[in-house]
C-alpha positions as semicolon CSV with decimal commas, in nm:
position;residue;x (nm);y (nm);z (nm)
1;X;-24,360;-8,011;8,649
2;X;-24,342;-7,701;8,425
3;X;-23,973;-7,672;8,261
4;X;-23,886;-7,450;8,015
5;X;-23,927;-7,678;7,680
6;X;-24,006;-7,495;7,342
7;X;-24,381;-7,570;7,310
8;X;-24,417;-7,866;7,055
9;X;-24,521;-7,745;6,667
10;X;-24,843;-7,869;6,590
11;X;-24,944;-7,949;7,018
12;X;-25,339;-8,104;7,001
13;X;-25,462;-7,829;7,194
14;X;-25,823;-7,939;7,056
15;X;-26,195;-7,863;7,166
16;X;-26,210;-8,062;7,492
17;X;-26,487;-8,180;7,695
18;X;-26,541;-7,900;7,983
19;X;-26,618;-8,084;8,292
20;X;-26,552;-7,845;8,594
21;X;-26,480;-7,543;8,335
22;X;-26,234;-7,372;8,570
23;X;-25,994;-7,111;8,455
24;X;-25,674;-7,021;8,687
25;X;-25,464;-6,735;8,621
26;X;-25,171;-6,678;8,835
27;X;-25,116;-6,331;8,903
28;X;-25,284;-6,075;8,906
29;X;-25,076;-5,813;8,727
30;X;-25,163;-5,632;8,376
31;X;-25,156;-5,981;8,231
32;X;-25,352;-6,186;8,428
33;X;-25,628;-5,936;8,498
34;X;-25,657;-5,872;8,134
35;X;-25,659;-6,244;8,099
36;X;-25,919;-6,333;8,344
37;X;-26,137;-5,976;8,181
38;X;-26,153;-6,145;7,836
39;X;-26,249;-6,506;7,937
40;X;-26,542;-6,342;8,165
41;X;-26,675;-6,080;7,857
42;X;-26,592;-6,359;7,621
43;X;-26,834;-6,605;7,731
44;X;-26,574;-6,798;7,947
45;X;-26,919;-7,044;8,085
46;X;-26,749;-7,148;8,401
47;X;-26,533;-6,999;8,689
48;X;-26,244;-6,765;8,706
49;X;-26,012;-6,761;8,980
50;X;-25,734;-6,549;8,990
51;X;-25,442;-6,649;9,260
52;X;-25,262;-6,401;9,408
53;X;-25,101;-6,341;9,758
54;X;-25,152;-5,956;9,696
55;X;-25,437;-5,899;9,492
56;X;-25,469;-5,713;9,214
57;X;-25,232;-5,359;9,163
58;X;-25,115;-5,098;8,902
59;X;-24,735;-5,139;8,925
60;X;-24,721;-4,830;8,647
61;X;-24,783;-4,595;8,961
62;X;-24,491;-4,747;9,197
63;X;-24,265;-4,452;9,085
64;X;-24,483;-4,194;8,936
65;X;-24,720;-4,225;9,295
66;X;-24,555;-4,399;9,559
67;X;-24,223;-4,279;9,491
68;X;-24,345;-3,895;9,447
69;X;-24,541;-3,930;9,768
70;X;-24,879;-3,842;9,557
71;X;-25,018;-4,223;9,598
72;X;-25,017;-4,439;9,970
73;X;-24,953;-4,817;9,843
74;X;-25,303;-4,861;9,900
75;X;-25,408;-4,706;9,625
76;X;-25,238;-4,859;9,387
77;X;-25,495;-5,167;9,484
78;X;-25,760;-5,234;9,201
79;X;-26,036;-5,458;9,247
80;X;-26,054;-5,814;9,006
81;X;-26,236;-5,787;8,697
82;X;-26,615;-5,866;8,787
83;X;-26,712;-6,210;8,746
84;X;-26,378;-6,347;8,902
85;X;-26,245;-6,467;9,238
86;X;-25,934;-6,369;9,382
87;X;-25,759;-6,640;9,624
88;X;-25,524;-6,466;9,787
89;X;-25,264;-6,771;9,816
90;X;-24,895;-6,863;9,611
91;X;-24,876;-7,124;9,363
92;X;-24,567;-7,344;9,412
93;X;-24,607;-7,579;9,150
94;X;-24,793;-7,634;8,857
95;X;-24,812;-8,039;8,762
96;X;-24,773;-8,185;8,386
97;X;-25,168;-8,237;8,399
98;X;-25,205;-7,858;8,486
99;X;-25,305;-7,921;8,832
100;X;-25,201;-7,612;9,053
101;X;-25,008;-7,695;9,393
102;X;-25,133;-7,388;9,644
103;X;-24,868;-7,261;9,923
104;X;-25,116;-7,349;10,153
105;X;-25,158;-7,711;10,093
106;X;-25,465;-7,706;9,839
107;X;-25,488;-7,810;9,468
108;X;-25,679;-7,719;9,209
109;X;-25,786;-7,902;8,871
110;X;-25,890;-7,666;8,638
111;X;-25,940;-7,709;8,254
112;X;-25,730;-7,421;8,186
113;X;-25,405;-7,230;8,351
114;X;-25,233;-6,870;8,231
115;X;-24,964;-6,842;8,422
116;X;-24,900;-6,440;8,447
117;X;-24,687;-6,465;8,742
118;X;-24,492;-6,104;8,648
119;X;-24,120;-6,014;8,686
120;X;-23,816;-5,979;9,014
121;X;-23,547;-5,706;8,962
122;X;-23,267;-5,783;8,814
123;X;-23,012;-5,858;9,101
124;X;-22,735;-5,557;9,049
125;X;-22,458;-5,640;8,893
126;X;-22,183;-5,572;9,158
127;X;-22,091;-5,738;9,466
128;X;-22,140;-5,474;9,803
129;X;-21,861;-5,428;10,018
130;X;-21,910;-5,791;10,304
131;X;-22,115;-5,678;10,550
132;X;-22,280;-5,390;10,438
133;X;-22,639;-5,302;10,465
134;X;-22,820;-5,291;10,121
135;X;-23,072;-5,028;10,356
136;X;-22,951;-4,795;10,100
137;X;-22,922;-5,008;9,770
138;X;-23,235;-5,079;9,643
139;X;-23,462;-5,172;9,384
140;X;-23,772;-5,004;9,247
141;X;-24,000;-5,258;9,184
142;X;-24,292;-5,257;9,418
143;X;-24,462;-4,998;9,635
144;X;-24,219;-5,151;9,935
145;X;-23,943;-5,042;9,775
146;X;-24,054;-4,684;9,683
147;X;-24,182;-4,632;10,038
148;X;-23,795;-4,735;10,170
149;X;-23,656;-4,512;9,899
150;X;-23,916;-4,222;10,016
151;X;-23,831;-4,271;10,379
152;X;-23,392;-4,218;10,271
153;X;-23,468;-3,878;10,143
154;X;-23,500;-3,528;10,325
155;X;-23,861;-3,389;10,249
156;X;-23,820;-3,146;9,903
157;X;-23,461;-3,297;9,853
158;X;-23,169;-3,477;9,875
159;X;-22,954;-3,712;9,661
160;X;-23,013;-4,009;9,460
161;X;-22,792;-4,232;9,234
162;X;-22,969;-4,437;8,972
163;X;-22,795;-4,744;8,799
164;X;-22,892;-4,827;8,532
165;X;-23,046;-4,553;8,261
166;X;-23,360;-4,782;8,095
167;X;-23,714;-4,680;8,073
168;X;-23,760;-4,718;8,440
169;X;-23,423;-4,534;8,541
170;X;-23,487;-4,287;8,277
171;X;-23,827;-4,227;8,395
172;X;-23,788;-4,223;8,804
173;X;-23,439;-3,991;8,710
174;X;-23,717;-3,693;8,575
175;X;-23,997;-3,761;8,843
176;X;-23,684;-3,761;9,163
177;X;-23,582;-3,460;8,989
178;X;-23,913;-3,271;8,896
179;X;-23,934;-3,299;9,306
180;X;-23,617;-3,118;9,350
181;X;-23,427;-3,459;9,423
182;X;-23,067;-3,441;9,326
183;X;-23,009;-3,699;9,086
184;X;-22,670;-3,869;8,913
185;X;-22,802;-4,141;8,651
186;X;-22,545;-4,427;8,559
187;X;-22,547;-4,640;8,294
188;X;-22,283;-4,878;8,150
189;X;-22,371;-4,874;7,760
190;X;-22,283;-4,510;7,616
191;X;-22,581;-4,483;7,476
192;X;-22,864;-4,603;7,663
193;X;-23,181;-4,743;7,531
194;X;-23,045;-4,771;7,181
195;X;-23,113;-5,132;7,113
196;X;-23,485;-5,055;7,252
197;X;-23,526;-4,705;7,091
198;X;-23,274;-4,672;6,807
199;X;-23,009;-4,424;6,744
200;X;-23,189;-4,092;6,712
201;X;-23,426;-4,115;6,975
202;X;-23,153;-4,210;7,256
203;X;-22,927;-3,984;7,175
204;X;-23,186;-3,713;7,213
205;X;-23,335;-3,852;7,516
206;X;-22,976;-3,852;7,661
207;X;-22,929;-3,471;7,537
208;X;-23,217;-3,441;7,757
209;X;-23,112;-3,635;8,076
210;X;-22,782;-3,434;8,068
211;X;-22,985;-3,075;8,053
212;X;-23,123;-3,149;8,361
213;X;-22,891;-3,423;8,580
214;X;-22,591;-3,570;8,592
215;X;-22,490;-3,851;8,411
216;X;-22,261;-4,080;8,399
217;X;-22,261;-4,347;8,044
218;X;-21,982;-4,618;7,983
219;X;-21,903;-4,695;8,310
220;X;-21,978;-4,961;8,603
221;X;-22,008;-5,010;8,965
222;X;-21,655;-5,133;9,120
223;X;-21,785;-5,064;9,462
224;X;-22,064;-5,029;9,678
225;X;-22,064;-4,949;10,049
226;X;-22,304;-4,762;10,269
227;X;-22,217;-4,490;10,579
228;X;-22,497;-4,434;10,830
229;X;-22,657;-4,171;10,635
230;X;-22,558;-4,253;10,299
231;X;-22,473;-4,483;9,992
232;X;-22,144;-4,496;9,871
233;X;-22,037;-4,590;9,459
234;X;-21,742;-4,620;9,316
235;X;-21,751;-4,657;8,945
236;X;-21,483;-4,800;8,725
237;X;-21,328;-4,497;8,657
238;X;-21,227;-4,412;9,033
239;X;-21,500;-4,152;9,058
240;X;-21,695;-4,213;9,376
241;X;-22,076;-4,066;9,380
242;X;-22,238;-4,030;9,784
243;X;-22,610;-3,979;9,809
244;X;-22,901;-4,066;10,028
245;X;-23,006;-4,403;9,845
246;X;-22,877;-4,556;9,524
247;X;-23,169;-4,711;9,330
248;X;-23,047;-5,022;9,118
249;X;-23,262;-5,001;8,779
250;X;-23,106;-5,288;8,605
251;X;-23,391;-5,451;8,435
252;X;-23,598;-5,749;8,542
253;X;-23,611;-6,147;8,539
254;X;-23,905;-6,348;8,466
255;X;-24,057;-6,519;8,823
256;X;-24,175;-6,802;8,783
257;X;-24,448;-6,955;9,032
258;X;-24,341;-7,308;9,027
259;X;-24,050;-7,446;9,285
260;X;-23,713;-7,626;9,201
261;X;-23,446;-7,576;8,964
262;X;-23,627;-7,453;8,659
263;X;-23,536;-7,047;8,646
264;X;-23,583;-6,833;8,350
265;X;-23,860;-6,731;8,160
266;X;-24,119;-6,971;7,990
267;X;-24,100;-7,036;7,619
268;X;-24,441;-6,986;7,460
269;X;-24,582;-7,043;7,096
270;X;-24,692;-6,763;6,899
271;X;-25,038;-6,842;7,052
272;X;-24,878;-6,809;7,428
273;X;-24,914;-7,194;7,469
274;X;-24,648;-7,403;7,685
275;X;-24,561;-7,742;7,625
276;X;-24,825;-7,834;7,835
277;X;-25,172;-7,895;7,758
278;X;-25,434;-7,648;7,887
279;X;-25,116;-7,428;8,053
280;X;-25,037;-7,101;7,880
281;X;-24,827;-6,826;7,976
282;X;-24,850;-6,403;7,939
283;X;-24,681;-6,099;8,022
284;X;-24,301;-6,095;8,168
285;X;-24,279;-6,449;8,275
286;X;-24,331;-6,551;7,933
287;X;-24,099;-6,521;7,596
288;X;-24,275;-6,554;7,277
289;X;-24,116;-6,773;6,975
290;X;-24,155;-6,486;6,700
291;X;-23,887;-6,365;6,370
292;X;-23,683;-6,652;6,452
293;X;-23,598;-6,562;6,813
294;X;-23,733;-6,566;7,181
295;X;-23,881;-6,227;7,258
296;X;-23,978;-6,098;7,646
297;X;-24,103;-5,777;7,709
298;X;-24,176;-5,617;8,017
299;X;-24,388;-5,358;8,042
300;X;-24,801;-5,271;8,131
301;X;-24,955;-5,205;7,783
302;X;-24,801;-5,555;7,626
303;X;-24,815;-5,805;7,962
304;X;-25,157;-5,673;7,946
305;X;-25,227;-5,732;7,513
306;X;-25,074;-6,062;7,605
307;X;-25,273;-6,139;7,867
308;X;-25,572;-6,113;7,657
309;X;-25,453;-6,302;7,360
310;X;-25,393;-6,564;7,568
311;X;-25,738;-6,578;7,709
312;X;-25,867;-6,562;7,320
313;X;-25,651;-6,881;7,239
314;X;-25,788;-7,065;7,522
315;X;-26,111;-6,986;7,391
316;X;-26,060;-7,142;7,036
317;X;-25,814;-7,457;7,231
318;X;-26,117;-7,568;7,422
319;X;-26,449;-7,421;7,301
320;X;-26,396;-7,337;6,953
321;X;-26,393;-6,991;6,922
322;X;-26,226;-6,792;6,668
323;X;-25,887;-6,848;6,630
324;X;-25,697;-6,525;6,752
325;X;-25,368;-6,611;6,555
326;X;-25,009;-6,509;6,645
327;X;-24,922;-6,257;6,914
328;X;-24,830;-5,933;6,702
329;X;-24,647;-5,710;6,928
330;X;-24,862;-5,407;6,888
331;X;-24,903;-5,216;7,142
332;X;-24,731;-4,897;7,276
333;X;-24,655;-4,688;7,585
334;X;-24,568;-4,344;7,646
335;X;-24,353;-4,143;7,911
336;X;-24,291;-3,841;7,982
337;X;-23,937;-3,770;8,082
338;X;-23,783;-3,426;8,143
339;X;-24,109;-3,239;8,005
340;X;-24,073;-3,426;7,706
341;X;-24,326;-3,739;7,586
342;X;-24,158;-4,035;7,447
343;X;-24,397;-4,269;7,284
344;X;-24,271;-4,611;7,111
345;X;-24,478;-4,893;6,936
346;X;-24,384;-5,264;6,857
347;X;-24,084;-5,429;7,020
348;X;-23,741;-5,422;6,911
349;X;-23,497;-5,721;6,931
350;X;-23,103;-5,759;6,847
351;X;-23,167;-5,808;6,526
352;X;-23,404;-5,480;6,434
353;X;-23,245;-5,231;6,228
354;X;-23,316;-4,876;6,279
355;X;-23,319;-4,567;6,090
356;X;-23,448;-4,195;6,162
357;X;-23,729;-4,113;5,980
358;X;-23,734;-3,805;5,850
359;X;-23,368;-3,608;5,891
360;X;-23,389;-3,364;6,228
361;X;-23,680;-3,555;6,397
362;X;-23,610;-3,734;6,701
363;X;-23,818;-4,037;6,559
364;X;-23,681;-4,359;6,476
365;X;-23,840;-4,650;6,266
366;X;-23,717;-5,045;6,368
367;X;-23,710;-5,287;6,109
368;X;-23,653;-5,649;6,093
369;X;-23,691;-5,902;5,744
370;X;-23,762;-5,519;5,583
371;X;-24,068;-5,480;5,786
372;X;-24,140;-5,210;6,011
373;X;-24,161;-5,360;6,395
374;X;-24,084;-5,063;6,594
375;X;-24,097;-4,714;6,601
376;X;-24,047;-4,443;6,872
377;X;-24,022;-4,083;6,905
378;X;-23,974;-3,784;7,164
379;X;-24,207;-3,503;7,156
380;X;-24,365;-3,706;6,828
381;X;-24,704;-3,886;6,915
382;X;-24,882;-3,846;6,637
383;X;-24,613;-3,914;6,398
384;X;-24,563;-4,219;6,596
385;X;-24,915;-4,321;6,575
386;X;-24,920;-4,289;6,240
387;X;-24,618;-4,481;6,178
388;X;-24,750;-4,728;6,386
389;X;-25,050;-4,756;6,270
390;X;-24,924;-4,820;5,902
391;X;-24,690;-5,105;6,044
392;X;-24,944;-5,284;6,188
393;X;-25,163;-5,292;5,946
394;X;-24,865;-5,473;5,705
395;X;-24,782;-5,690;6,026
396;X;-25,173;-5,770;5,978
397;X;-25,105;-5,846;5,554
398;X;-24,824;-6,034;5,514
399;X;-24,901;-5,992;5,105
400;X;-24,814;-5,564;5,177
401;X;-24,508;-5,419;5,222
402;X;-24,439;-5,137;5,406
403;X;-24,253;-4,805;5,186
404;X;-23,897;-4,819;5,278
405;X;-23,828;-4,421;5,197
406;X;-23,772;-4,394;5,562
């Protein structure tokens, strides 16, 4: 079975004979349906099947469409890329020859697998009060969840607590309260989203939060408990917080579609292989061996980058194509939170070092080995591009180096 083994240096993943020249990708989420798009336009010369019990869906519009009530679930449906089929079944195991055990009792043998699987919330951190309903503690991962969120809150109002002040809290705490939503963020670091933004950006983006909600940094959840009509939090500083749902944003876990013991995300190569031959692995299930560490990311624009590089390394494994080299990290995203845009580019990891770029801008530049690996910025997108466009390039030449007057 699939376990979570770094992928061997040097694995034979050589041009193969292509029998039955079947591809399976499992999911059907940013990175498997940008996996399954770049085999088909790339001359993939057999089938595609995607497996997925849902089909294919934008989970980018779970908050900013089902959550705001501008989007049913439905729409957030999008068909496979052409040239695919979608089996709508769950894949509970995936074999050391890459055969794929189906939920329902089938098997398939194809020549290659990307698993693309996706991410569960993070389970909250704190322990609810025995026997209490979590009715009115909930996640915001899927279009379920922000249709039971909807349903707790009077129509043009009400209350909401959020916990846990990352991109997703950060971003669902301006949409609730662009809708009139009263809204207490809380977070436990004191300055959220450093690690991910740097110093100057979060502190801005926190100046922001606290023009227009409450919020509450430093502190934890000692206590949760619902009423009939509410949620009830006490945080670790006595203070107790009542609203009409408490959304737990704490992040997400890699789900993996294979049964048993093995948990945790799946250790790729730079080329997205696992230690398996034929089986890769994209988007938030997978962590990437890159600058000396294990990197994950979670979020649309990269699962989906991923998702194609992985297709483009099957391509040169098995048929020869060009070889699409190591998985750079560079794409971006944007957000608009409070009226403001935030834009970022790259990925930052515990060991990035950031500074502000120029003195009064709310734009910070990531480095790591002196190289430039992340940047982000409020209110800043073109100085962001710019930035970002420059780093890749010297990500791209490993003989340039990037100025350091920064």
């Amino acid at each position: 079975m699939l376990d979570n083994h770094i992928p061997h240096p040097g694995i034979p993943h050589t041009e193969v004979d292509m029998s039955s020249e079947h591809a399976v990708i499992v999911g059907a989420g940013a990175a498997g349906w940008s996996a399954a798009d770049t085999l088909v336009r790339s001359g993939w010369p057999g089938r595609v099947t995607i497996v997925d019990p849902a089909g294919a869906t934008n989970r980018t519009l779970v908050n900013k469409g089902v959550l705001t009530g501008l989007l049913t679930r439905e729409q957030l449906s999008r068909p496979v890329p052409t040239g695919t089929d979608l089996l709508q079944d769950e894949v509970e195991a995936i074999e050391e020859d890459g055969t794929v055990q189906l939920r329902s009792g089938g098997r398939l043998a194809p020549d290659a697998v990307v698993i693309a699987s996706g991410s569960v919330p993070r389970p909250a951190s704190f322990e609810a009060d025995a026997g209490t309903p979590r009715s009115r503690i909930l996640p915001l991962h899927s279009a379920d969840d922000a249709e039971r969120v909807r349903r707790l809150l009077p129509q043009g109002g009400g209350r909401v607590v959020i916990l846990g002040a990352g991109l997703v809290g950060s971003e669902t705490a301006s949409l609730l309260a662009d809708a009139g939503v009263g809204v207490t963020l809380v977070a436990r670091s004191s300055l959220p989203l450093r690690d991910q933004l740097g110093p100057a950006v979060a502190s801005e983006l926190l100046r922001r939060h606290r023009d227009r909600i409450r919020v509450r940094t430093g502190r934890s959840v000692a206590r949760a408990t619902t009423r009939s009509s509410s949620a009830v939090i006490e945080l670790s500083d006595g203070e107790t917080l009542e609203a009409d749902a408490a959304i737990v944003a704490h992040g997400t876990l890699a789900h993996r579609p294979a049964s048993g013991s093995d948990q945790g995300a799946i250790t790729v190569d730079a080329r997205l292989r696992t230690g398996l031959r034929g089986v890769y692995a994209a988007g938030s299930v997978a962590s990437i061996l890159a600058r000396g560490t294990a990197i994950r990311v979670d979020h649309w624009d990269d699962a989906a980058a991923q998702g194609a590089h992985a297709a483009r390394s099957i391509l040169h494994d098995l048929l020869g194509g060009a070889d699409p080299g190591d998985y750079g990290f560079d794409s971006g995203f944007s957000s608009r939170i409070h009226g403001s845009m935030l834009t970022a580019w790259g990925v930052a990891t515990d060991r990035t070092e950031w500074s502000r770029h120029v003195e009064g801008a709310a734009v910070g530049v990531g480095r790591h080995l002196g190289r430039v690996t992340a940047v982000a910025g409020l209110d800043a997108p073109l100085v962001v591009r710019d930035l970002a466009t420059s780093a890749s390039r010297d990500l791209r030449d490993p003989m340039s180096l990037y100025p350091t007057g920064v």
